[in-house]
Amino acid sequence: MRKRWTGLVTAACLVVTAAPSLAVAAPAAPAPHERTAAASGEVADYCRGQCHDILPPGENGSATAAQIILNKITGAKPKHTDDQLGPYADLVDEYAGLTDGKLSTFFNDASFGVPDDQVESRKRPGGRDDVTITRDKSGIPHIKGTTRFGTEYGAGYAAGQDRLWMMDVFRHIGRGELTSFAGGAEGNRQLEQQFYLGGAYRESELAAQVDRVRNSGPRGEQAFQDVTAYLKGLNRYISDAKKGLYFPGEYDLTGNADIFTGDGIEPFEATDLVAIGTVISALFGSGGGNQVAAALVKQAAEHKYGKEEGEKVYRAFRMQNDPEADLTLHDGQRFDYAASPENPRAVAMPDPGSVSRQQVVYDPTGSAADGQQAKRTSGTDAVGTGAVAESARERSATSDANVRHKPELAQAEGALSDGVLPKDLFARKHGMSNALVVSGKHTDTGNPVAVFGPQTGYFAPQLLMLQEIQGPGLSARGAAFAGLNLYVQLGRGQDYAWSATSANQNMTDTYAVDLCNADGSPATKDSSGYMFHGTCTPMEKLVRKNAWSPTVADGTKAGSYKLVAHRTAYGVVRYRATVDGDPVAYTTLRSTYRHEVDTLIGFQMFNDPEAVTGPESFQEAASRIGYTFNWFYADARHTAYYNSGLNPTRSPGVDPNLPIRAGASTEWRGWDPETNTVPNTPDAEHPQDIDQDYYESWNNKIAKGYTVAGFGDGPVYRSNLLDRRITSLISDGGKVSRASLTRAMEDAAVTDLRGEAVLPELLKVIDTEKVTDPELKETVDGLRGWLEDGAKRKETGPGTRTYAHADAIRTMDAWWPLLVEDEFRPGLGPDLYGALTDALQTDEAPSTPGGGVAHKGSSFQHGWWSYMHKDLRKVLGEQVPGAAPETFCGAGDVAQCRHVLLSALEEAARTPAKSTYPGDDVCEAGDQWCADSIQQRPLGGITDDLTNWQNRPTYQQVVQFPAHR
């Protein structure tokens, strides 16, 4: 062991000394089309030290094999792997006393440039003299170029330095090839199967997207040149890393690279960036597409209550435009879009019991066939044959050879055996971001204040990376998704800052296409032809073959399968069913499908100080983004909001919230099926505003009339936590500071939404009579005391790992799911209740693995809080706008409702902590704090510590500009 340790340390030292030299080689000649920046010295920075940001766990997302092994043995991590994790986590304990002067304790200084005493390294990548990458003492790259080409070259090089392995993972996910790259772990299989139906493309279609943007005008041509330079820089880093043997060690562990040469790491192409963009779009920027689930709810409601009453029940639970919903635009603005018409036409409701999911996995072999019901056209369980299977065996052999040459690698055995990402990452829509923006008329200095950021989940390394980019036509600092960081996507410019939350308006429709057979025989649900404009047309089959064999990283036994997406002109098939006895396929048509790259232009404009000079020009830039986002802006004088998204115009009379019978008369207006191109709705129809008193967003409803794409957005939504705190700050003429708005954000971040918003109504029902049972009274009093203290999920003190009011919190966690079922299931009946819970999960407490993802931080987005809030108020005799026609708790009788609540509460109180918090691979059963804690989910070989729960953006800015150009 002593000998192994010595060799390991020696290897780690060699990795450090093998890093590329900072000496400058002969410069590469700039391309003829480049324009050179004027010699202007330092870039203008109008924030004057009042811009801050944070992105845990750390900037460094790359570790060599030696560093991974050292981490496994000793816990040691490469520099800057987790140095932002502590400050981010510590805000939970210190926010109550936060002042403007203390912000730098918990956030980075996000000023432009790097002071001399903060410089850690300088490098001229590729020996160029037109770009320098300066890294500060947090390891953040500051890319400064004298030519546009050199600047983007530096951005690509920095991306390779910080996120090469992760970018490689994502370009393979984007092609449905994750298992063939990272291993056949069950998590990897589920992940690529979920994604493939939403992002299946031919390689030529990825290339066509690049060509179309290049030919779209001057900005498109510039974007193409930027991508070209970025790729040259990225690929130069790959070449340097292979020569210097400091490439990420995950390549060694998975057999994707020879440990001595790096052979196997493939250069990146423009189509790889499209594939990465497709993944990011699927995760954060694609609204709608759940019309089949809605149809099943409506069908069950009509079966239970009859057509007329069932329609009312369905609409009450659907909450498309609930009158009590919290609105981001709250000054009476109205933007009508995508609401269900009163008497819709061409609704394609499935026959009861006829819906089945479209099969995606075919021909499974080996480990893929274990328990698999997929069709096996080859009729064999043997490991797959052909080039893909041979490639898998070669990776396995390379992994074995790497271990023979470096036995220390065995210490990382099974490092990726759970998969590289949560297996259900694509199973649910993600909208986990928030924004608090206050107009200058309500602030301490008269300048707007913003505390905002995206919640992209917690990973090690993070999906985002920090950077500053300065060059001709580029001046910004902030965060960007790795592999797409040729521009800052969320951050600040010279005198303005911007951020986004997921909006999720409906830009994805579900069509029911009639099935047919080319030979004229009767169609069945399994038919592979569909009717398009009167002709039986064969579905395209987009096939991806994957195979894997055991490696050090993932010992899953060998296996293979085919992923098959059946594509029609109306999108990819998701379900099969019958409608009025006729077989149909339900497809999802997304407006941005085949248009992932178009969005690049908007981000390019965000980074251009000549393009964004104020709120109106910012809105113009945001309008060029096709993904569904809420965009927020602040400068020294103004605030602004804009809702982006490629919103199609529907045919009159169709219901975009239910499946639509496909046909020429129901298609999007102006739609070109050959390219899936559709005009956006007019700019004026997108929700937008300048200088509202304040904006808050936590993925809630945007404005009156702007239909919510999912279920349950009513009077209780997590954005209420922000709204209440902002209004409290500005009431009676109060003035907001950077620190006070940050305190408001963090106070909301540690609050249990159920406790603050719904527990008061529960106690009102319980308090209609005295609780006489001593034990039950003690439980009720415990909940009341927790509520009086703010319903926080917060430790008794830093590091105690014990919550104040721990027993009340445990009771609420056990009580809520029992409450929902006991209150609603008897009245709704099992079929309707089941359909509703399929459409909207009942709970998302911190310890609840929403979407199958535990320890994810973001909580209380999806749940039945609004349903319960309305129902309890009806029981208490209140007039409740938008309530269901039925009252469910105790069938509307207060005494019976009280009995339901207390019976469930008694059961919850008896439920042991080990049942409420059952434990997992990082927590012991019954450990409440650990069950809530945030895990930086490893995307590679390095793991980080758990941190305390807080419901907060992953990347976050705190900004207040005192000056403007």
PDB file of C-alpha atoms in Angstrom, residues 4-221:
ATOM      1  CA  ARG A   4       0.984   2.387  -4.337  1.00  0.00           C
ATOM      2  CA  TRP A   5       0.460   5.618  -2.387  1.00  0.00           C
ATOM      3  CA  THR A   6       3.902   6.888  -3.371  1.00  0.00           C
ATOM      4  CA  GLY A   7       3.258   6.126  -7.019  1.00  0.00           C
ATOM      5  CA  LEU A   8      -0.076   7.821  -6.841  1.00  0.00           C
ATOM      6  CA  VAL A   9       1.320  11.007  -5.344  1.00  0.00           C
ATOM      7  CA  THR A  10       4.094  10.964  -7.902  1.00  0.00           C
ATOM      8  CA  ALA A  11       1.521  10.613 -10.677  1.00  0.00           C
ATOM      9  CA  ALA A  12      -0.487  13.522  -9.270  1.00  0.00           C
ATOM     10  CA  CYS A  13       2.647  15.665  -9.172  1.00  0.00           C
ATOM     11  CA  LEU A  14       3.467  14.706 -12.733  1.00  0.00           C
ATOM     12  CA  VAL A  15       0.006  15.853 -13.749  1.00  0.00           C
ATOM     13  CA  VAL A  16       0.674  19.271 -12.261  1.00  0.00           C
ATOM     14  CA  THR A  17       4.121  19.645 -13.796  1.00  0.00           C
ATOM     15  CA  ALA A  18       2.834  18.425 -17.151  1.00  0.00           C
ATOM     16  CA  ALA A  19       0.393  21.326 -17.392  1.00  0.00           C
ATOM     17  CA  PRO A  20       0.925  23.495 -20.459  1.00  0.00           C
ATOM     18  CA  SER A  21       3.560  26.216 -20.227  1.00  0.00           C
ATOM     19  CA  LEU A  22       2.517  29.827 -19.831  1.00  0.00           C
ATOM     20  CA  ALA A  23       5.221  30.895 -22.284  1.00  0.00           C
ATOM     21  CA  VAL A  24       3.912  32.506 -25.432  1.00  0.00           C
ATOM     22  CA  ALA A  25       4.632  30.806 -28.742  1.00  0.00           C
ATOM     23  CA  ALA A  26       4.600  32.424 -32.170  1.00  0.00           C
ATOM     24  CA  PRO A  27       1.159  33.952 -32.802  1.00  0.00           C
ATOM     25  CA  ALA A  28      -1.309  32.519 -35.242  1.00  0.00           C
ATOM     26  CA  ALA A  29      -2.218  34.947 -37.985  1.00  0.00           C
ATOM     27  CA  PRO A  30      -5.719  36.395 -37.627  1.00  0.00           C
ATOM     28  CA  ALA A  31      -8.227  35.484 -40.293  1.00  0.00           C
ATOM     29  CA  PRO A  32      -8.834  38.193 -42.928  1.00  0.00           C
ATOM     30  CA  HIS A  33     -12.469  38.781 -41.894  1.00  0.00           C
ATOM     31  CA  GLU A  34     -11.641  39.606 -38.270  1.00  0.00           C
ATOM     32  CA  ARG A  35     -12.002  43.097 -36.914  1.00  0.00           C
ATOM     33  CA  THR A  36      -9.447  44.169 -34.329  1.00  0.00           C
ATOM     34  CA  ALA A  37     -10.402  45.875 -31.074  1.00  0.00           C
ATOM     35  CA  ALA A  38      -9.220  49.390 -30.463  1.00  0.00           C
ATOM     36  CA  ALA A  39      -6.502  49.792 -27.885  1.00  0.00           C
ATOM     37  CA  SER A  40      -8.812  51.050 -25.172  1.00  0.00           C
ATOM     38  CA  GLY A  41      -7.213  49.674 -22.025  1.00  0.00           C
ATOM     39  CA  GLU A  42      -9.566  48.394 -19.372  1.00  0.00           C
ATOM     40  CA  VAL A  43     -13.180  47.604 -20.241  1.00  0.00           C
ATOM     41  CA  ALA A  44     -15.740  49.984 -18.789  1.00  0.00           C
ATOM     42  CA  ASP A  45     -17.422  48.528 -15.699  1.00  0.00           C
ATOM     43  CA  TYR A  46     -20.387  50.505 -14.413  1.00  0.00           C
ATOM     44  CA  CYS A  47     -21.181  48.145 -11.536  1.00  0.00           C
ATOM     45  CA  ARG A  48     -18.362  49.592  -9.401  1.00  0.00           C
ATOM     46  CA  GLY A  49     -17.997  46.619  -7.100  1.00  0.00           C
ATOM     47  CA  GLN A  50     -21.737  46.079  -6.619  1.00  0.00           C
ATOM     48  CA  CYS A  51     -22.068  42.942  -8.768  1.00  0.00           C
ATOM     49  CA  HIS A  52     -21.687  39.544  -7.120  1.00  0.00           C
ATOM     50  CA  ASP A  53     -22.338  35.950  -8.141  1.00  0.00           C
ATOM     51  CA  ILE A  54     -21.812  32.344  -7.008  1.00  0.00           C
ATOM     52  CA  LEU A  55     -21.830  28.911  -8.686  1.00  0.00           C
ATOM     53  CA  PRO A  56     -21.104  25.854  -6.533  1.00  0.00           C
ATOM     54  CA  PRO A  57     -19.300  23.583  -6.188  1.00  0.00           C
ATOM     55  CA  GLY A  58     -16.339  25.175  -8.029  1.00  0.00           C
ATOM     56  CA  GLU A  59     -15.031  26.219 -11.420  1.00  0.00           C
ATOM     57  CA  ASN A  60     -12.714  23.248 -11.938  1.00  0.00           C
ATOM     58  CA  GLY A  61     -14.600  20.359 -13.495  1.00  0.00           C
ATOM     59  CA  SER A  62     -11.642  18.364 -14.720  1.00  0.00           C
ATOM     60  CA  ALA A  63      -9.621  15.765 -12.839  1.00  0.00           C
ATOM     61  CA  THR A  64      -6.936  13.440 -14.118  1.00  0.00           C
ATOM     62  CA  ALA A  65      -6.964   9.740 -13.308  1.00  0.00           C
ATOM     63  CA  ALA A  66      -4.384  10.319 -10.576  1.00  0.00           C
ATOM     64  CA  GLN A  67      -6.523  13.041  -9.008  1.00  0.00           C
ATOM     65  CA  ILE A  68      -9.630  10.856  -9.111  1.00  0.00           C
ATOM     66  CA  ILE A  69      -7.794   8.032  -7.344  1.00  0.00           C
ATOM     67  CA  LEU A  70      -6.396  10.413  -4.753  1.00  0.00           C
ATOM     68  CA  ASN A  71      -9.945  11.606  -4.112  1.00  0.00           C
ATOM     69  CA  LYS A  72     -11.137   8.038  -3.622  1.00  0.00           C
ATOM     70  CA  ILE A  73      -8.350   7.246  -1.178  1.00  0.00           C
ATOM     71  CA  THR A  74      -8.013  10.459   0.828  1.00  0.00           C
ATOM     72  CA  GLY A  75     -10.922  12.696  -0.167  1.00  0.00           C
ATOM     73  CA  ALA A  76      -8.501  15.273  -1.576  1.00  0.00           C
ATOM     74  CA  LYS A  77      -9.839  17.269  -4.520  1.00  0.00           C
ATOM     75  CA  PRO A  78      -8.180  19.198  -7.334  1.00  0.00           C
ATOM     76  CA  LYS A  79      -7.890  22.929  -6.751  1.00  0.00           C
ATOM     77  CA  HIS A  80     -11.110  24.923  -7.309  1.00  0.00           C
ATOM     78  CA  THR A  81     -13.258  21.795  -7.354  1.00  0.00           C
ATOM     79  CA  ASP A  82     -15.420  22.863  -4.408  1.00  0.00           C
ATOM     80  CA  ASP A  83     -14.224  26.270  -3.209  1.00  0.00           C
ATOM     81  CA  GLN A  84     -17.581  27.937  -3.969  1.00  0.00           C
ATOM     82  CA  LEU A  85     -19.568  25.256  -2.171  1.00  0.00           C
ATOM     83  CA  GLY A  86     -18.829  26.454   1.365  1.00  0.00           C
ATOM     84  CA  PRO A  87     -19.786  30.118   0.857  1.00  0.00           C
ATOM     85  CA  TYR A  88     -22.922  29.079  -1.011  1.00  0.00           C
ATOM     86  CA  ALA A  89     -23.992  26.697   1.772  1.00  0.00           C
ATOM     87  CA  ASP A  90     -23.062  29.039   4.633  1.00  0.00           C
ATOM     88  CA  LEU A  91     -25.609  31.691   3.652  1.00  0.00           C
ATOM     89  CA  VAL A  92     -28.287  29.516   5.277  1.00  0.00           C
ATOM     90  CA  ASP A  93     -26.776  30.120   8.703  1.00  0.00           C
ATOM     91  CA  GLU A  94     -25.795  33.771   8.265  1.00  0.00           C
ATOM     92  CA  TYR A  95     -28.446  35.453   6.127  1.00  0.00           C
ATOM     93  CA  ALA A  96     -30.347  37.075   8.995  1.00  0.00           C
ATOM     94  CA  GLY A  97     -27.420  39.389   9.732  1.00  0.00           C
ATOM     95  CA  LEU A  98     -26.405  39.976   6.124  1.00  0.00           C
ATOM     96  CA  THR A  99     -25.302  43.476   5.120  1.00  0.00           C
ATOM     97  CA  ASP A 100     -24.106  44.864   1.812  1.00  0.00           C
ATOM     98  CA  GLY A 101     -20.577  44.758   3.177  1.00  0.00           C
ATOM     99  CA  LYS A 102     -20.850  41.042   3.952  1.00  0.00           C
ATOM    100  CA  LEU A 103     -22.100  39.959   0.522  1.00  0.00           C
ATOM    101  CA  SER A 104     -18.542  39.157  -0.570  1.00  0.00           C
ATOM    102  CA  THR A 105     -18.389  36.515   2.171  1.00  0.00           C
ATOM    103  CA  PHE A 106     -21.040  34.466   0.390  1.00  0.00           C
ATOM    104  CA  PHE A 107     -20.636  35.572  -3.238  1.00  0.00           C
ATOM    105  CA  ASN A 108     -17.809  36.200  -5.693  1.00  0.00           C
ATOM    106  CA  ASP A 109     -16.917  39.717  -6.732  1.00  0.00           C
ATOM    107  CA  ALA A 110     -18.329  39.739 -10.276  1.00  0.00           C
ATOM    108  CA  SER A 111     -16.493  42.859 -11.421  1.00  0.00           C
ATOM    109  CA  PHE A 112     -14.852  42.870 -14.823  1.00  0.00           C
ATOM    110  CA  GLY A 113     -11.164  42.046 -14.985  1.00  0.00           C
ATOM    111  CA  VAL A 114      -8.772  40.568 -12.438  1.00  0.00           C
ATOM    112  CA  PRO A 115      -6.764  42.758 -10.035  1.00  0.00           C
ATOM    113  CA  ASP A 116      -3.068  41.937 -10.059  1.00  0.00           C
ATOM    114  CA  ASP A 117      -3.169  40.493  -6.546  1.00  0.00           C
ATOM    115  CA  GLN A 118      -5.986  38.127  -7.592  1.00  0.00           C
ATOM    116  CA  VAL A 119      -4.281  36.659 -10.655  1.00  0.00           C
ATOM    117  CA  GLU A 120      -3.552  32.950 -10.367  1.00  0.00           C
ATOM    118  CA  SER A 121      -2.384  32.279 -13.933  1.00  0.00           C
ATOM    119  CA  ARG A 122      -2.201  33.716 -17.407  1.00  0.00           C
ATOM    120  CA  LYS A 123      -2.136  31.756 -20.617  1.00  0.00           C
ATOM    121  CA  ARG A 124      -2.147  32.501 -24.304  1.00  0.00           C
ATOM    122  CA  PRO A 125      -3.895  29.391 -25.607  1.00  0.00           C
ATOM    123  CA  GLY A 126      -2.450  27.825 -28.723  1.00  0.00           C
ATOM    124  CA  GLY A 127       0.384  30.336 -28.613  1.00  0.00           C
ATOM    125  CA  ARG A 128      -1.866  33.069 -30.004  1.00  0.00           C
ATOM    126  CA  ASP A 129      -1.078  36.702 -29.319  1.00  0.00           C
ATOM    127  CA  ASP A 130      -4.695  37.860 -29.789  1.00  0.00           C
ATOM    128  CA  VAL A 131      -6.186  36.273 -26.659  1.00  0.00           C
ATOM    129  CA  THR A 132      -5.253  35.745 -23.024  1.00  0.00           C
ATOM    130  CA  ILE A 133      -6.979  33.547 -20.459  1.00  0.00           C
ATOM    131  CA  THR A 134      -6.390  34.998 -16.997  1.00  0.00           C
ATOM    132  CA  ARG A 135      -7.624  32.886 -14.112  1.00  0.00           C
ATOM    133  CA  ASP A 136      -8.407  34.495 -10.798  1.00  0.00           C
ATOM    134  CA  LYS A 137      -7.904  32.924  -7.389  1.00  0.00           C
ATOM    135  CA  SER A 138     -11.229  31.098  -7.718  1.00  0.00           C
ATOM    136  CA  GLY A 139     -10.022  29.554 -10.975  1.00  0.00           C
ATOM    137  CA  ILE A 140     -12.562  31.493 -13.055  1.00  0.00           C
ATOM    138  CA  PRO A 141     -11.355  32.202 -16.609  1.00  0.00           C
ATOM    139  CA  HIS A 142     -11.321  35.795 -17.826  1.00  0.00           C
ATOM    140  CA  ILE A 143     -10.962  35.633 -21.593  1.00  0.00           C
ATOM    141  CA  LYS A 144      -9.730  38.790 -23.243  1.00  0.00           C
ATOM    142  CA  GLY A 145      -9.086  39.040 -26.962  1.00  0.00           C
ATOM    143  CA  THR A 146      -7.970  41.722 -29.372  1.00  0.00           C
ATOM    144  CA  THR A 147      -9.747  39.925 -32.240  1.00  0.00           C
ATOM    145  CA  ARG A 148     -13.168  38.312 -32.282  1.00  0.00           C
ATOM    146  CA  PHE A 149     -11.722  35.029 -33.537  1.00  0.00           C
ATOM    147  CA  GLY A 150      -9.088  34.939 -30.806  1.00  0.00           C
ATOM    148  CA  THR A 151     -11.650  35.730 -28.133  1.00  0.00           C
ATOM    149  CA  GLU A 152     -13.893  32.837 -29.134  1.00  0.00           C
ATOM    150  CA  TYR A 153     -10.867  30.578 -29.528  1.00  0.00           C
ATOM    151  CA  GLY A 154     -10.076  31.336 -25.886  1.00  0.00           C
ATOM    152  CA  ALA A 155     -13.646  30.551 -24.841  1.00  0.00           C
ATOM    153  CA  GLY A 156     -13.385  27.130 -26.475  1.00  0.00           C
ATOM    154  CA  TYR A 157     -10.013  26.453 -24.887  1.00  0.00           C
ATOM    155  CA  ALA A 158     -11.293  27.436 -21.420  1.00  0.00           C
ATOM    156  CA  ALA A 159     -14.337  25.179 -21.848  1.00  0.00           C
ATOM    157  CA  GLY A 160     -12.049  22.248 -22.572  1.00  0.00           C
ATOM    158  CA  GLN A 161      -9.953  23.021 -19.520  1.00  0.00           C
ATOM    159  CA  ASP A 162     -12.949  23.150 -17.181  1.00  0.00           C
ATOM    160  CA  ARG A 163     -15.624  20.822 -18.580  1.00  0.00           C
ATOM    161  CA  LEU A 164     -14.270  18.495 -21.308  1.00  0.00           C
ATOM    162  CA  TRP A 165     -15.626  15.225 -19.876  1.00  0.00           C
ATOM    163  CA  MET A 166     -19.038  16.697 -19.133  1.00  0.00           C
ATOM    164  CA  MET A 167     -19.303  18.185 -22.620  1.00  0.00           C
ATOM    165  CA  ASP A 168     -18.480  14.794 -24.079  1.00  0.00           C
ATOM    166  CA  VAL A 169     -21.188  13.182 -21.954  1.00  0.00           C
ATOM    167  CA  PHE A 170     -23.742  15.703 -23.190  1.00  0.00           C
ATOM    168  CA  ARG A 171     -22.891  15.418 -26.884  1.00  0.00           C
ATOM    169  CA  HIS A 172     -23.485  11.671 -26.533  1.00  0.00           C
ATOM    170  CA  ILE A 173     -26.760  12.134 -24.625  1.00  0.00           C
ATOM    171  CA  GLY A 174     -27.870  14.505 -27.376  1.00  0.00           C
ATOM    172  CA  ARG A 175     -27.414  11.724 -29.939  1.00  0.00           C
ATOM    173  CA  GLY A 176     -28.913   8.935 -27.829  1.00  0.00           C
ATOM    174  CA  GLU A 177     -25.485   7.344 -27.417  1.00  0.00           C
ATOM    175  CA  LEU A 178     -24.843   7.665 -23.688  1.00  0.00           C
ATOM    176  CA  THR A 179     -24.564   3.935 -22.953  1.00  0.00           C
ATOM    177  CA  SER A 180     -22.132   3.434 -25.809  1.00  0.00           C
ATOM    178  CA  PHE A 181     -19.948   6.124 -24.280  1.00  0.00           C
ATOM    179  CA  ALA A 182     -20.286   6.039 -20.489  1.00  0.00           C
ATOM    180  CA  GLY A 183     -21.515   2.493 -19.849  1.00  0.00           C
ATOM    181  CA  GLY A 184     -24.644   0.406 -19.669  1.00  0.00           C
ATOM    182  CA  ALA A 185     -25.686   1.304 -16.113  1.00  0.00           C
ATOM    183  CA  GLU A 186     -29.442   1.212 -15.646  1.00  0.00           C
ATOM    184  CA  GLY A 187     -29.456   4.954 -14.981  1.00  0.00           C
ATOM    185  CA  ASN A 188     -27.722   5.658 -18.298  1.00  0.00           C
ATOM    186  CA  ARG A 189     -30.163   3.426 -20.146  1.00  0.00           C
ATOM    187  CA  GLN A 190     -33.232   5.081 -18.661  1.00  0.00           C
ATOM    188  CA  LEU A 191     -31.806   8.527 -19.317  1.00  0.00           C
ATOM    189  CA  GLU A 192     -31.131   8.018 -23.020  1.00  0.00           C
ATOM    190  CA  GLN A 193     -34.430   6.212 -23.542  1.00  0.00           C
ATOM    191  CA  GLN A 194     -36.363   9.140 -22.037  1.00  0.00           C
ATOM    192  CA  PHE A 195     -34.441  11.682 -24.062  1.00  0.00           C
ATOM    193  CA  TYR A 196     -34.381   9.995 -27.445  1.00  0.00           C
ATOM    194  CA  LEU A 197     -38.034  10.559 -28.316  1.00  0.00           C
ATOM    195  CA  GLY A 198     -37.623  14.280 -27.669  1.00  0.00           C
ATOM    196  CA  GLY A 199     -34.318  14.846 -29.432  1.00  0.00           C
ATOM    197  CA  ALA A 200     -33.933  12.250 -32.163  1.00  0.00           C
ATOM    198  CA  TYR A 201     -32.146  13.625 -35.219  1.00  0.00           C
ATOM    199  CA  ARG A 202     -30.237  12.393 -38.208  1.00  0.00           C
ATOM    200  CA  GLU A 203     -26.682  13.696 -38.367  1.00  0.00           C
ATOM    201  CA  SER A 204     -27.522  15.591 -41.538  1.00  0.00           C
ATOM    202  CA  GLU A 205     -30.312  17.389 -39.661  1.00  0.00           C
ATOM    203  CA  LEU A 206     -27.894  18.583 -37.004  1.00  0.00           C
ATOM    204  CA  ALA A 207     -25.660  19.954 -39.760  1.00  0.00           C
ATOM    205  CA  ALA A 208     -28.632  21.574 -41.501  1.00  0.00           C
ATOM    206  CA  GLN A 209     -29.377  23.596 -38.373  1.00  0.00           C
ATOM    207  CA  VAL A 210     -25.861  25.008 -38.426  1.00  0.00           C
ATOM    208  CA  ASP A 211     -26.130  25.871 -42.120  1.00  0.00           C
ATOM    209  CA  ARG A 212     -29.490  27.577 -41.711  1.00  0.00           C
ATOM    210  CA  VAL A 213     -28.219  29.883 -38.963  1.00  0.00           C
ATOM    211  CA  ARG A 214     -25.081  30.643 -40.956  1.00  0.00           C
ATOM    212  CA  ASN A 215     -27.247  31.757 -43.865  1.00  0.00           C
ATOM    213  CA  SER A 216     -29.699  33.774 -41.752  1.00  0.00           C
ATOM    214  CA  GLY A 217     -27.967  37.148 -42.056  1.00  0.00           C
ATOM    215  CA  PRO A 218     -24.976  39.038 -40.653  1.00  0.00           C
ATOM    216  CA  ARG A 219     -25.497  37.885 -37.081  1.00  0.00           C
ATOM    217  CA  GLY A 220     -25.950  34.307 -38.255  1.00  0.00           C
ATOM    218  CA  GLU A 221     -22.717  34.460 -40.228  1.00  0.00           C
TER     219      GLU A 221
END
